[in-house]
């Protein structure tokens, strides 16, 4: 018990090594963590608190919501007063969220998906919260453009998984660490030090029901996986689809594999399903810090220059050699065109 490292201790010890650290970042992270503990509690209560079931309203992305909105409010209320933020952006809200006038403005921006995988809420499967932290100009009201920054500029990214146990996975650009919530004590405890993704893997995750809309490189990759030991890969593959990005990324961090929500031809207005700023960028930062790779198929996700805050991108992430293979298949197809 005594040699357990809490998240607070871990962050403070990391910040001590940085002469410019003022404690603001530690406060910000603590506030995010407090919000996530509250969300974890709500998710755990499930149907008991009557927030499940079909929702009346739709969010800006056209998806049903109920607990999504409650969790969004929990995040906003936990963060807006602290003086550490210039502004926030949420997957659930159309425009950037301003800091109320009565509070000071700080040097960070937070972008978040308060409840990822929300189609899983009603069926008691894993959901999560994803967040991304950027620096901003201090003391001024951020313009919408201030949020449109490449993922490579993130100073921190993390996600909390509300699964059989509640876990926080975090990077500040110095590797990836995992913390498990001790529900009795109310603290996140360091349980997964320096997580590393195996470079090779034999497991893929994709929503197969979209197969007819995929481009040739994705069809080729999946066909080859499915052909298994009878095909060019000369080994069998396994497939998983949880329909919660947080759960898929957590699995990949632990045992490798590849996750794809690729470009598809269903709707030209939507080049993918997942959001660049709230989902792809924070996951890309984490995956790369754990030794994996993350691409749209044609570009490193962390290099994509955002054009709007709710922008969607194709997303392919996971074990380095598998992602590079898929990127290579895109190159082959584009080169032959
Ligand atoms: O937030 C979007 C999301 O729920 C992801 O967490 C998940 O990976 C994906 O959508 C599931 O998509 P689909 O409903 O197509 O399976
Ligand atoms: Mn999501």
Coordinates of C-alpha atoms and ligand atoms in Angstrom, one line a residue:
X1 CA 0.0 0.0 0.0
X2 CA 2.6 2.5 1.1
X3 CA 4.6 2.5 -2.1
X4 CA 1.6 3.3 -4.3
X5 CA 2.1 6.4 -6.5
X6 CA -1.0 8.6 -6.8
X7 CA -1.7 10.6 -9.9
X8 CA -1.2 13.8 -8.0
X9 CA 2.2 12.7 -6.7
X10 CA 3.2 11.6 -10.2
X11 CA 2.2 14.9 -11.8
X12 CA 3.8 17.1 -9.1
X13 CA 7.0 15.0 -9.4
X14 CA 7.0 15.4 -13.2
X15 CA 6.4 19.1 -13.0
X16 CA 9.2 19.6 -10.5
X17 CA 11.7 18.7 -13.2
X18 CA 10.4 21.7 -15.3
X19 CA 11.7 25.1 -14.1
X20 CA 8.9 27.0 -15.9
X21 CA 6.1 25.0 -14.3
X22 CA 4.0 27.2 -12.1
X23 CA 1.5 24.6 -10.7
X24 CA -1.3 25.8 -13.1
X25 CA -1.0 22.7 -15.2
X26 CA -1.2 20.5 -12.1
X27 CA -4.4 22.3 -11.0
X28 CA -5.9 22.0 -14.5
X29 CA -5.2 18.2 -14.6
X30 CA -6.6 17.8 -11.1
X31 CA -9.8 19.5 -12.1
X32 CA -10.2 17.3 -15.2
X33 CA -9.6 14.3 -13.0
X34 CA -12.2 15.5 -10.5
X35 CA -14.7 15.8 -13.4
X36 CA -13.9 12.3 -14.6
X37 CA -14.4 10.8 -11.1
X38 CA -17.9 12.4 -11.1
X39 CA -18.6 11.1 -14.6
X40 CA -17.4 7.7 -13.5
X41 CA -19.8 7.7 -10.6
X42 CA -22.7 8.7 -12.9
X43 CA -21.8 6.0 -15.5
X44 CA -21.5 3.4 -12.6
X45 CA -25.0 4.3 -11.4
X46 CA -26.4 3.3 -14.8
X47 CA -30.2 3.1 -15.0
X48 CA -30.5 3.9 -11.3
X49 CA -30.3 7.6 -11.9
X50 CA -32.6 7.6 -14.9
X51 CA -30.2 9.3 -17.4
X52 CA -30.1 6.3 -19.8
X53 CA -32.6 5.4 -22.5
X54 CA -33.3 7.2 -25.7
X55 CA -32.7 10.9 -25.6
X56 CA -35.0 13.6 -26.9
X57 CA -32.3 15.9 -28.2
X58 CA -29.5 15.5 -30.8
X59 CA -26.0 17.0 -30.5
X60 CA -24.2 19.1 -33.1
X61 CA -23.0 15.9 -34.8
X62 CA -26.5 14.5 -35.1
X63 CA -26.1 11.8 -32.5
X64 CA -28.5 11.1 -29.6
X65 CA -27.5 12.4 -26.2
X66 CA -28.5 12.5 -22.6
X67 CA -25.7 11.4 -20.4
X68 CA -23.5 13.1 -23.0
X69 CA -24.9 16.5 -22.1
X70 CA -24.7 15.8 -18.4
X71 CA -21.1 14.8 -18.7
X72 CA -20.4 17.9 -20.8
X73 CA -21.8 20.1 -18.0
X74 CA -19.7 18.3 -15.4
X75 CA -16.5 19.0 -17.4
X76 CA -17.4 22.7 -17.9
X77 CA -18.3 23.3 -14.3
X78 CA -15.2 21.6 -13.0
X79 CA -12.9 23.7 -15.3
X80 CA -14.3 27.2 -15.9
X81 CA -13.6 28.8 -12.5
X82 CA -10.0 27.7 -12.1
X83 CA -8.1 30.5 -13.8
X84 CA -6.0 28.0 -15.7
X85 CA -8.0 28.2 -19.0
X86 CA -8.4 30.6 -21.8
X87 CA -11.3 28.6 -23.2
X88 CA -12.7 25.2 -23.9
X89 CA -14.2 23.3 -26.9
X90 CA -16.4 20.3 -26.5
X91 CA -17.6 17.7 -29.1
X92 CA -21.1 18.4 -27.7
X93 CA -21.2 22.1 -28.2
X94 CA -21.3 24.0 -31.5
X95 CA -18.9 26.9 -30.6
X96 CA -16.0 27.2 -28.3
X97 CA -17.0 27.6 -24.6
X98 CA -16.0 31.0 -23.1
X99 CA -14.8 31.4 -19.5
X100 CA -17.4 33.3 -17.5
X101 CA -16.5 37.0 -17.1
X102 CA -16.2 36.7 -13.3
X103 CA -13.2 34.3 -13.5
X104 CA -9.6 35.0 -14.6
X105 CA -8.4 33.5 -17.9
X106 CA -5.3 31.3 -18.0
X107 CA -2.8 29.9 -20.4
X108 CA -4.3 26.7 -21.6
X109 CA -7.1 25.5 -23.8
X110 CA -8.9 22.2 -23.2
X111 CA -10.7 20.3 -25.9
X112 CA -12.8 17.3 -24.9
X113 CA -15.2 14.5 -25.9
X114 CA -17.0 14.2 -22.5
X115 CA -18.5 10.8 -23.3
X116 CA -17.0 8.8 -26.1
X117 CA -18.7 5.6 -27.3
X118 CA -22.0 6.9 -26.2
X119 CA -24.0 4.3 -28.2
X120 CA -22.7 1.9 -25.5
X121 CA -24.2 3.7 -22.5
X122 CA -27.6 1.9 -22.7
X123 CA -26.1 -1.5 -22.9
X124 CA -23.6 -1.2 -20.0
X125 CA -20.4 -1.4 -22.1
X126 CA -17.3 0.7 -21.8
X127 CA -17.4 4.4 -22.5
X128 CA -14.9 7.2 -21.8
X129 CA -13.8 10.8 -21.7
X130 CA -11.1 12.1 -24.0
X131 CA -9.2 15.4 -23.5
X132 CA -6.5 17.4 -25.2
X133 CA -4.6 20.4 -23.8
X134 CA -3.0 23.2 -25.8
X135 CA -1.3 26.4 -24.7
X136 CA -2.9 29.7 -25.6
X137 CA -2.3 33.4 -25.5
X138 CA -2.8 34.4 -21.8
X139 CA -5.4 36.9 -20.7
X140 CA -7.2 37.3 -24.0
X141 CA -10.5 35.8 -25.2
X142 CA -9.5 33.0 -27.6
X143 CA -10.8 33.3 -31.2
X144 CA -12.2 30.1 -32.8
X145 CA -9.0 30.0 -34.9
X146 CA -6.9 29.6 -31.7
X147 CA -8.4 26.1 -31.3
X148 CA -7.4 25.1 -34.9
X149 CA -3.9 23.9 -34.1
X150 CA -2.1 20.8 -35.2
X151 CA -2.1 17.8 -32.9
X152 CA 1.7 18.1 -32.7
X153 CA 1.2 21.2 -30.6
X154 CA -0.6 19.4 -27.7
X155 CA 1.1 19.6 -24.3
X156 CA -1.0 16.8 -22.8
X157 CA -3.6 14.3 -23.9
X158 CA -5.5 11.7 -22.0
X159 CA -8.6 9.6 -21.7
X160 CA -10.5 8.0 -18.9
X161 CA -12.1 4.6 -19.5
X162 CA -15.3 3.8 -17.6
X163 CA -15.0 0.0 -17.8
X164 CA -14.9 -2.8 -15.3
X165 CA -12.4 -0.5 -13.6
X166 CA -12.0 3.2 -14.2
X167 CA -8.7 4.0 -15.7
X168 CA -6.8 7.2 -16.8
X169 CA -4.3 7.0 -19.6
X170 CA -2.1 10.1 -19.9
X171 CA 0.8 11.6 -21.8
X172 CA 2.6 14.9 -21.4
X173 CA 5.0 14.1 -24.2
X174 CA 7.2 11.9 -22.1
X175 CA 5.8 8.4 -22.6
X176 CA 2.4 7.1 -21.6
X177 CA 1.2 6.0 -18.1
X178 CA -1.9 4.3 -16.9
X179 CA -3.7 4.9 -13.6
X180 CA -6.4 2.8 -12.0
X181 CA -9.1 4.5 -9.9
X182 CA -9.2 3.1 -6.4
X183 CA -12.9 3.6 -5.8
X184 CA -12.6 3.3 -2.0
X185 CA -10.0 5.9 -1.6
X186 CA -11.0 8.1 -4.6
X187 CA -7.5 8.3 -6.0
X188 CA -6.0 7.3 -9.3
X189 CA -3.0 5.0 -8.7
X190 CA -0.2 4.4 -11.1
X191 CA -0.6 0.9 -12.3
X192 CA 0.7 0.8 -15.9
X193 CA 4.2 2.5 -16.2
X194 CA 5.5 3.6 -19.6
X195 CA 3.0 1.7 -21.8
X196 CA 4.5 0.4 -25.1
X197 CA 2.6 -0.9 -28.1
X198 CA 4.0 -4.0 -29.8
X199 CA 5.2 -3.1 -33.3
X200 CA 3.6 -6.1 -34.9
X201 CA 0.2 -7.5 -34.1
X202 CA -2.5 -9.8 -35.5
X203 CA -5.7 -8.1 -34.4
X204 CA -7.7 -5.5 -36.3
X205 CA -10.7 -3.4 -35.4
X206 CA -13.1 -1.9 -38.0
X207 CA -16.8 -1.6 -38.5
X208 CA -17.2 -4.3 -41.2
X209 CA -20.8 -3.1 -42.0
X210 CA -19.2 -0.2 -43.9
X211 CA -17.1 -2.5 -46.1
X212 CA -18.9 -1.6 -49.4
X213 CA -18.0 2.1 -48.9
X214 CA -14.3 1.6 -48.2
X215 CA -11.5 2.6 -50.6
X216 CA -9.2 0.0 -52.2
X217 CA -6.3 0.2 -49.7
X218 CA -8.6 -0.6 -46.7
X219 CA -10.4 -3.4 -48.6
X220 CA -7.0 -4.9 -49.5
X221 CA -5.7 -4.8 -45.9
X222 CA -8.8 -6.3 -44.4
X223 CA -9.1 -8.9 -47.2
X224 CA -5.5 -10.0 -46.4
X225 CA -6.2 -10.2 -42.7
X226 CA -9.3 -12.2 -43.3
X227 CA -7.5 -14.6 -45.6
X228 CA -5.2 -15.3 -42.7
X229 CA -2.7 -18.1 -43.0
X230 CA -4.1 -18.9 -46.5
X231 CA -3.3 -15.4 -47.8
X232 CA -0.2 -13.2 -48.3
X233 CA 0.1 -12.4 -44.6
X234 CA 0.7 -16.1 -43.9
X235 CA -0.8 -15.9 -40.4
X236 CA -4.3 -15.7 -38.8
X237 CA -5.8 -12.5 -37.6
X238 CA -8.4 -11.8 -35.0
X239 CA -11.0 -9.1 -35.1
X240 CA -12.6 -6.9 -32.4
X241 CA -15.1 -4.0 -32.6
X242 CA -16.3 -2.5 -29.3
X243 CA -17.7 0.7 -30.9
X244 CA -15.9 2.8 -28.2
X245 CA -12.7 4.4 -29.4
X246 CA -11.4 4.6 -25.8
X247 CA -11.8 0.9 -25.3
X248 CA -10.2 0.0 -28.7
X249 CA -7.2 2.3 -27.9
X250 CA -6.8 0.9 -24.5
X251 CA -6.7 -2.7 -25.9
X252 CA -4.2 -1.7 -28.5
X253 CA -2.0 0.0 -25.9
X254 CA -1.9 -3.3 -24.0
X255 CA -1.6 -5.9 -26.7
X256 CA -1.2 -4.1 -30.0
X257 CA -3.4 -4.3 -33.1
X258 CA -4.8 -1.7 -35.4
X259 CA -8.0 0.4 -35.3
X260 CA -9.5 1.9 -38.4
X261 CA -12.3 4.3 -39.0
X262 CA -11.2 5.0 -42.5
X263 CA -12.3 7.4 -45.2
X264 CA -15.4 6.1 -46.8
X265 CA -17.6 7.0 -49.7
X266 CA -21.0 7.2 -47.9
X267 CA -21.1 11.0 -47.5
X268 CA -18.6 13.2 -49.3
X269 CA -19.2 15.9 -46.6
X270 CA -17.8 13.5 -44.0
X271 CA -14.3 12.3 -44.8
X272 CA -14.4 10.0 -41.7
X273 CA -16.5 9.6 -38.6
X274 CA -14.2 10.6 -35.8
X275 CA -13.4 14.2 -34.8
X276 CA -9.9 15.5 -35.3
X277 CA -9.7 17.8 -32.3
X278 CA -11.5 15.7 -29.6
X279 CA -10.7 12.2 -30.7
X280 CA -8.0 11.7 -33.4
X281 CA -5.4 14.2 -32.1
X282 CA -5.4 13.2 -28.4
X283 CA -5.4 9.5 -29.3
X284 CA -2.6 10.1 -31.9
X285 CA -0.4 11.8 -29.3
X286 CA -0.9 8.9 -26.9
X287 CA -0.4 6.2 -29.5
X288 CA 2.8 7.8 -30.9
X289 CA 4.1 8.3 -27.3
X290 CA 3.6 4.6 -26.8
X291 CA 5.6 3.7 -29.9
X292 CA 2.7 3.2 -32.2
X293 CA 1.6 5.2 -35.3
X294 CA -1.5 7.1 -36.3
X295 CA -2.4 8.3 -39.8
X296 CA -5.4 9.3 -41.9
X297 CA -4.0 6.8 -44.5
X298 CA -2.4 9.7 -46.4
X299 CA -1.0 12.0 -43.6
X300 CA 0.3 11.7 -40.0
X301 CA -2.7 12.7 -37.9
X302 CA -0.6 15.0 -35.7
X303 CA 0.4 17.0 -38.8
X304 CA -3.2 17.7 -40.1
X305 CA -3.9 21.4 -40.0
X306 CA -7.5 21.8 -38.7
X307 CA -10.0 23.9 -40.6
X308 CA -13.0 23.8 -38.3
X309 CA -13.5 22.7 -34.7
X310 CA -15.8 19.8 -35.4
X311 CA -13.8 18.5 -38.4
X312 CA -13.8 14.8 -39.0
X313 CA -10.8 12.7 -40.3
X314 CA -10.2 9.2 -41.4
X315 CA -8.3 7.5 -38.5
X316 CA -5.9 4.5 -38.6
X317 CA -3.9 3.9 -35.4
X318 CA -2.0 1.2 -33.6
X319 CA 1.0 -1.1 -34.0
X320 CA 3.6 0.7 -36.0
X321 CA 4.3 -1.9 -38.7
X322 CA 0.6 -2.5 -39.4
X323 CA -0.2 1.2 -39.7
X324 CA 2.8 1.7 -42.0
X325 CA 1.6 -1.2 -44.1
X326 CA -1.8 0.4 -44.5
X327 CA -0.3 3.8 -45.3
X328 CA 1.9 2.0 -47.9
X329 CA -1.3 0.5 -49.5
X330 CA -2.7 4.0 -49.8
X331 CA 0.5 5.1 -51.5
X332 CA 0.3 2.1 -53.9
X333 CA -3.3 3.0 -54.9
X334 CA -2.7 6.7 -55.2
X335 CA 0.5 6.2 -57.2
X336 CA -1.2 3.8 -59.6
X337 CA -4.1 6.3 -60.2
Ligands
LIG1 O1 -17.4 8.8 -30.8 C1 -17.6 8.1 -31.9 C2 -17.6 6.6 -31.7 O2 -18.6 6.2 -30.7 C3 -16.3 6.0 -31.3 O3 -16.0 5.9 -29.9 C4 -16.3 4.6 -31.9 O4 -15.1 4.1 -32.3 C5 -17.2 4.8 -33.1 O5 -17.9 6.0 -32.9 C6 -18.2 3.7 -33.4 O6 -18.8 3.9 -34.6 P1 -19.9 2.9 -35.2 O7 -21.2 3.3 -34.5 O8 -19.9 3.1 -36.6 O9 -19.5 1.5 -34.8
LIG2 MN1 -16.5 10.1 -29.3

